[in-house]
Coordinates of C-alpha atoms in Angstrom, one line a residue:
M1 CA -61.0 52.2 38.3
S2 CA -61.4 48.5 38.7
L3 CA -58.4 46.3 37.8
D4 CA -59.8 43.2 39.4
A5 CA -61.3 41.4 36.4
N6 CA -60.2 38.0 37.6
A7 CA -62.6 38.3 40.4
T8 CA -65.4 39.3 38.0
E9 CA -65.5 41.0 34.6
P10 CA -67.7 43.9 33.9
L11 CA -71.0 42.9 32.2
R12 CA -70.7 43.0 28.4
P13 CA -73.5 44.8 26.5
E14 CA -74.3 41.6 24.5
A15 CA -74.8 39.7 27.8
R16 CA -77.0 42.5 29.2
A17 CA -79.2 42.5 26.1
A18 CA -79.5 38.7 26.2
V19 CA -80.4 38.7 29.9
L20 CA -83.1 41.4 29.4
A21 CA -84.6 39.5 26.5
A22 CA -84.7 36.2 28.4
L23 CA -86.5 37.9 31.3
D24 CA -89.4 38.4 29.0
L25 CA -89.8 34.6 28.7
P26 CA -92.0 33.6 31.6
G27 CA -92.0 29.8 30.9
N28 CA -90.2 27.0 32.7
P29 CA -88.0 25.2 30.2
S30 CA -89.4 21.9 31.5
S31 CA -93.0 22.8 30.8
V32 CA -94.6 21.4 27.7
H33 CA -97.0 24.3 27.0
A34 CA -96.2 27.1 24.5
E35 CA -94.4 29.3 27.1
G36 CA -92.3 26.4 28.3
R37 CA -91.4 25.4 24.7
A38 CA -90.2 29.0 24.0
A39 CA -88.0 28.9 27.1
R40 CA -86.7 25.5 26.1
R41 CA -85.8 26.7 22.6
L42 CA -83.7 29.5 24.1
L43 CA -82.1 27.2 26.6
E44 CA -81.1 24.8 23.8
D45 CA -79.9 27.6 21.6
C46 CA -77.6 28.7 24.4
R47 CA -76.4 25.1 24.9
A48 CA -75.6 24.9 21.2
T49 CA -73.7 28.2 21.3
L50 CA -71.4 26.9 24.1
A51 CA -70.9 23.6 22.4
R52 CA -69.7 25.4 19.3
R53 CA -67.5 27.7 21.3
F54 CA -65.7 25.0 23.2
G55 CA -65.7 22.1 20.8
A56 CA -68.3 19.7 22.2
R57 CA -71.7 18.3 21.4
P58 CA -74.7 20.2 22.7
Q59 CA -75.9 17.2 24.7
D60 CA -72.6 17.3 26.6
V61 CA -73.0 20.8 28.0
V62 CA -74.4 20.8 31.5
F63 CA -75.5 24.2 32.9
T64 CA -74.6 24.9 36.5
A65 CA -74.8 27.8 38.9
G66 CA -71.2 28.8 38.2
G67 CA -67.6 27.7 38.0
T68 CA -67.5 26.3 41.5
E69 CA -70.4 24.0 40.9
A70 CA -69.1 23.0 37.5
N71 CA -65.8 22.0 39.1
A72 CA -67.5 20.1 41.9
L73 CA -69.7 18.2 39.4
A74 CA -66.6 17.1 37.5
V75 CA -64.5 16.2 40.5
Q76 CA -67.2 14.4 42.5
G77 CA -69.1 13.1 39.5
L78 CA -66.2 11.6 37.6
S79 CA -63.9 10.4 40.4
A80 CA -65.8 7.2 41.4
G81 CA -63.3 4.4 41.7
R82 CA -60.4 6.8 40.8
R83 CA -57.8 8.5 42.9
V84 CA -57.7 12.3 42.4
L85 CA -54.5 14.1 41.4
A86 CA -54.7 17.9 41.5
G87 CA -52.2 20.7 40.9
A88 CA -51.0 22.4 44.1
T89 CA -52.1 25.8 42.8
E90 CA -55.7 24.7 41.8
H91 CA -58.6 26.9 42.9
P92 CA -60.3 26.0 46.2
A93 CA -63.3 25.0 44.2
V94 CA -61.4 22.0 43.0
L95 CA -59.3 21.4 46.1
R96 CA -62.2 21.4 48.5
A97 CA -64.2 19.2 46.2
A98 CA -61.5 16.5 46.6
P99 CA -60.0 17.0 50.1
G100 CA -58.2 13.7 49.8
A101 CA -56.5 14.5 46.5
T102 CA -52.8 14.0 46.0
L103 CA -51.3 17.4 45.3
L104 CA -48.9 17.7 42.3
P105 CA -46.1 20.3 42.7
V106 CA -45.5 23.2 40.4
L107 CA -42.2 24.6 39.1
G108 CA -40.9 28.0 40.3
D109 CA -42.7 29.7 37.4
G110 CA -46.0 28.3 38.5
T111 CA -46.5 25.7 35.8
I112 CA -47.3 22.1 36.6
D113 CA -44.3 19.8 37.1
L114 CA -45.0 17.3 34.3
S115 CA -42.4 14.9 35.6
A116 CA -44.2 14.7 38.9
L117 CA -47.5 14.2 37.1
A118 CA -46.0 11.3 35.0
A119 CA -44.6 9.8 38.2
A120 CA -47.9 10.0 40.0
L121 CA -49.8 8.5 37.1
A122 CA -47.2 5.6 36.9
Q123 CA -48.0 4.6 40.4
G124 CA -50.9 2.7 39.0
G125 CA -54.7 2.7 39.5
P126 CA -57.3 4.7 37.7
A127 CA -56.9 8.5 38.2
L128 CA -58.7 11.8 37.7
V129 CA -56.3 14.6 37.1
C130 CA -57.5 18.2 37.8
L131 CA -55.5 21.0 36.3
M132 CA -56.5 24.6 35.7
A133 CA -55.9 26.1 32.3
A134 CA -55.0 29.5 33.7
N135 CA -54.2 30.4 37.3
N136 CA -56.5 33.0 38.9
E137 CA -53.8 34.7 40.9
T138 CA -50.8 34.8 38.5
G139 CA -52.4 34.2 35.1
V140 CA -49.9 31.3 34.5
L141 CA -51.0 28.9 31.8
H142 CA -50.5 25.2 32.4
P143 CA -49.3 23.0 29.5
I144 CA -52.7 21.3 29.1
A145 CA -51.9 19.5 25.9
E146 CA -48.8 17.8 27.4
A147 CA -50.7 16.9 30.5
A148 CA -53.6 15.5 28.5
A149 CA -51.1 13.3 26.5
L150 CA -49.7 11.9 29.8
C151 CA -53.3 11.2 31.1
R152 CA -54.2 9.4 27.9
A153 CA -51.0 7.3 28.1
H154 CA -52.0 6.1 31.6
G155 CA -55.7 5.8 31.1
A156 CA -56.5 8.7 33.3
L157 CA -59.3 11.3 33.0
L158 CA -58.4 15.0 32.8
H159 CA -60.6 17.7 34.2
V160 CA -59.7 21.3 33.2
D161 CA -60.8 24.3 35.2
A162 CA -61.1 26.9 32.4
V163 CA -62.9 29.5 34.4
Q164 CA -60.1 32.1 34.0
A165 CA -58.9 31.0 30.6
A166 CA -62.2 31.0 28.7
G167 CA -62.6 34.1 26.6
R168 CA -59.0 35.2 27.3
V169 CA -57.0 32.6 25.4
P170 CA -58.2 30.1 22.8
T171 CA -60.0 27.4 24.9
L172 CA -61.4 24.1 23.7
L173 CA -62.3 20.9 25.3
G174 CA -59.7 19.2 23.2
D175 CA -58.3 16.1 24.7
A176 CA -59.7 16.8 28.2
D177 CA -62.6 14.9 29.6
S178 CA -64.4 17.9 31.1
L179 CA -64.1 21.6 31.1
A180 CA -65.5 24.1 33.7
I181 CA -66.5 27.6 32.7
S182 CA -68.2 30.5 34.5
G183 CA -70.3 33.3 33.0
H184 CA -69.2 36.3 35.0
K185 CA -65.5 35.6 34.3
M186 CA -66.3 36.3 30.6
G187 CA -68.4 39.3 31.1
G188 CA -71.7 37.6 31.6
P189 CA -73.9 37.8 34.7
K190 CA -73.2 36.0 38.0
G191 CA -75.2 32.8 38.6
A192 CA -74.5 30.7 35.6
G193 CA -71.7 28.4 34.5
A194 CA -71.3 25.1 32.6
L195 CA -69.5 21.8 32.6
V196 CA -68.5 20.8 29.1
L197 CA -68.0 17.0 28.7
R198 CA -66.3 14.7 26.3
A199 CA -68.8 12.4 24.6
G200 CA -69.5 9.4 26.8
R201 CA -68.6 11.0 30.1
D202 CA -71.6 11.0 32.4
P203 CA -70.9 12.4 35.8
V204 CA -73.0 11.4 38.8
A205 CA -75.2 14.3 39.8
V206 CA -74.1 16.3 42.8
I207 CA -77.5 18.1 42.9
A208 CA -80.3 15.6 42.3
G209 CA -83.7 17.0 41.4
G210 CA -86.4 16.7 38.7
G211 CA -84.2 15.3 36.0
Q212 CA -83.1 18.6 34.4
E213 CA -79.9 18.6 32.4
R214 CA -80.4 15.0 31.4
G215 CA -80.4 14.0 35.1
R216 CA -76.9 15.4 35.7
R217 CA -77.9 18.6 37.5
G218 CA -81.3 19.1 39.1
G219 CA -83.1 22.4 39.4
T220 CA -84.9 24.7 37.1
E221 CA -82.3 26.3 34.8
P222 CA -81.8 30.1 35.4
L223 CA -82.6 31.1 31.8
P224 CA -81.7 34.8 32.0
A225 CA -78.3 34.1 33.5
I226 CA -77.7 31.3 31.0
A227 CA -78.6 33.5 28.1
G228 CA -76.1 36.1 29.4
L229 CA -73.4 33.3 29.8
A230 CA -73.9 32.2 26.2
A231 CA -73.8 35.8 24.8
A232 CA -70.7 36.6 26.8
A233 CA -69.0 33.4 25.6
A234 CA -69.7 34.3 22.0
A235 CA -68.4 37.8 22.4
A236 CA -65.3 37.2 24.5
Q237 CA -62.1 37.1 22.5
P238 CA -58.4 37.4 23.4
D239 CA -57.3 41.0 23.4
P240 CA -53.6 41.7 22.8
R241 CA -54.0 45.3 23.9
L242 CA -54.3 44.1 27.5
G243 CA -50.9 42.4 27.2
V244 CA -49.4 45.7 26.1
Q245 CA -50.8 47.5 29.1
R246 CA -49.8 44.7 31.5
D247 CA -46.2 44.8 30.2
A248 CA -46.1 48.5 30.5
I249 CA -47.2 48.2 34.1
E250 CA -44.5 45.7 34.9
S251 CA -41.7 47.6 33.1
A252 CA -42.5 50.8 34.9
I253 CA -42.7 49.2 38.3
A254 CA -39.4 47.4 37.7
A255 CA -37.8 50.7 36.9
L256 CA -39.4 52.5 39.9
A257 CA -38.7 49.7 42.4
P258 CA -35.9 47.3 41.6
E259 CA -37.0 45.2 44.6
A260 CA -40.4 44.4 43.1
R261 CA -41.0 40.9 41.7
F262 CA -43.5 39.5 39.3
P263 CA -44.4 35.8 40.2
G264 CA -45.1 33.7 37.1
A265 CA -43.8 36.3 34.7
T266 CA -41.4 33.9 33.1
A267 CA -44.2 31.5 32.2
P268 CA -46.9 31.8 29.5
R269 CA -49.6 33.9 31.1
L270 CA -53.0 35.5 30.5
A271 CA -52.4 38.9 28.8
N272 CA -54.5 40.7 31.4
T273 CA -52.9 39.4 34.6
S274 CA -49.9 40.5 36.7
A275 CA -48.9 39.4 40.2
I276 CA -46.8 42.1 41.8
T277 CA -44.7 41.6 44.9
L278 CA -43.5 44.5 47.0
P279 CA -41.3 42.9 49.7
G280 CA -41.9 44.2 53.2
I281 CA -45.3 45.8 52.4
P282 CA -48.2 43.5 53.3
A283 CA -50.6 43.0 50.4
E284 CA -53.6 44.1 52.5
T285 CA -51.8 47.5 53.1
Q286 CA -51.2 47.9 49.4
V287 CA -54.8 46.9 48.4
I288 CA -56.3 49.4 50.9
A289 CA -54.0 52.2 49.9
L290 CA -54.7 51.7 46.2
D291 CA -58.4 51.5 47.0
L292 CA -58.3 54.8 48.7
A293 CA -56.7 56.2 45.6
G294 CA -59.6 54.9 43.5
I295 CA -57.8 51.8 42.1
R296 CA -59.3 48.4 42.9
V297 CA -57.0 45.4 42.8
S298 CA -56.8 42.3 44.9
A299 CA -54.5 40.1 47.0
G300 CA -54.9 36.4 46.0
A301 CA -58.2 35.0 45.1
A302 CA -61.5 36.8 45.6
C303 CA -63.2 33.7 47.1
S304 CA -62.2 33.9 50.7
S305 CA -65.2 35.6 52.3
G306 CA -63.7 39.1 51.8
K307 CA -60.5 38.3 53.7
V308 CA -56.9 38.6 52.6
A309 CA -55.6 35.2 53.4
E310 CA -52.3 33.5 52.7
S311 CA -52.0 32.5 49.1
H312 CA -51.5 28.7 48.7
V313 CA -50.6 29.5 45.0
L314 CA -47.7 31.7 45.8
A315 CA -46.6 29.4 48.6
A316 CA -46.5 26.5 46.2
M317 CA -44.3 28.6 43.9
G318 CA -41.8 29.0 46.7
L319 CA -42.3 32.7 47.4
G320 CA -42.0 32.3 51.2
A321 CA -42.7 35.5 53.1
D322 CA -43.1 37.5 49.9
A323 CA -46.3 35.7 49.3
A324 CA -47.9 37.9 51.8
C325 CA -46.7 41.0 50.0
T326 CA -48.1 40.3 46.6
I327 CA -51.1 41.9 44.9
R328 CA -52.9 40.9 41.7
V329 CA -53.7 43.3 38.9
S330 CA -56.2 41.9 36.3
L331 CA -57.3 44.2 33.5
P332 CA -60.9 43.9 32.4
W333 CA -62.1 43.5 28.8
N334 CA -63.1 47.2 28.7
A335 CA -59.9 48.6 30.3
P336 CA -59.5 52.3 29.4
E337 CA -56.5 53.2 27.2
D338 CA -54.9 55.0 30.1
A339 CA -55.4 52.1 32.6
A340 CA -51.6 51.3 32.7
A341 CA -50.6 55.0 33.2
R342 CA -53.2 55.5 35.9
F343 CA -52.2 52.4 37.8
I344 CA -48.5 53.2 37.5
A345 CA -49.0 56.6 39.0
G346 CA -51.2 55.3 41.8
W347 CA -48.8 52.4 42.6
A348 CA -45.8 54.8 42.7
S349 CA -47.7 57.1 45.1
M350 CA -48.8 54.2 47.2
R351 CA -45.3 52.8 47.5
E352 CA -43.8 56.2 48.5
R353 CA -46.6 56.8 51.1
V354 CA -46.3 53.4 52.8
R355 CA -42.5 53.7 52.8
R356 CA -42.7 57.0 54.5
Q357 CA -45.2 55.7 57.1
A358 CA -42.9 52.7 57.8
A359 CA -39.8 54.9 58.3

């Protein structure tokens, strides 16, 4: 049983059908003949679907190879002449796109410190603020509306990494200047994402090419993956059932192990996500033990070349040594009704086994 949806969601049937249908269109969307025009029609239909879904104009949706590229396009393409301010718990896709960024602290619950943001903006000079809608490790939701108001008051641009939020909580471009999304985080195929832009924002291309995507992203568009992205975005909706299961997991673990902690649990969170700390038991040990029991979870982000590395997110939240003892449980859109019960049983068995081995 996979409970690692924040790494990738299972493919939705709507997305699978859309991918298969698009595979039957052999044309290049940039070709002017009949096959190319058919491919172009589908591409623009997908663009319109995403524009409606996220509250933008179709011409302001730029297709990319995924969330990482969408974030890089926003950060590198909109930051000319601006200092970059980024939350300390941002995804590496953002932090590595702006290695000189000023990091903004978060509060103990994982939400951005709005006072620190206001102070940084007040220091003067144009800025690009990068703030994720939902954290990939804890599910914590940042106060994007409040951050956007601060950015507007100081003439700053706001880029929102919505890769984890899209499809799980209501997500719109709103007062942000750009919004990054990824297909496979919504139940689409890997290999397609998009940057949704406010009208008038025109990022400098990171990948130059033949003028595709209005000159903002070169390269032939991967039409099957884009079709799956659009279908997944249309199908993905918040599911309160996941929150019920997530809460059942945390309640049961708190009763079984009073020493357990749940980083970010006091903040608004994604309904499907729980970070669970078991002090004294390395996260890698927990992940391996659960995997052997047939339950797949993760430790930190799934973007570290398969390695369990120290979590900068949990460190920024002040967990100290406990950061290395924290796993992430993220329920998929198609989680079975007994997912919570199966995880609780597996986790209890894992805890007992590793405690016996350590004794």
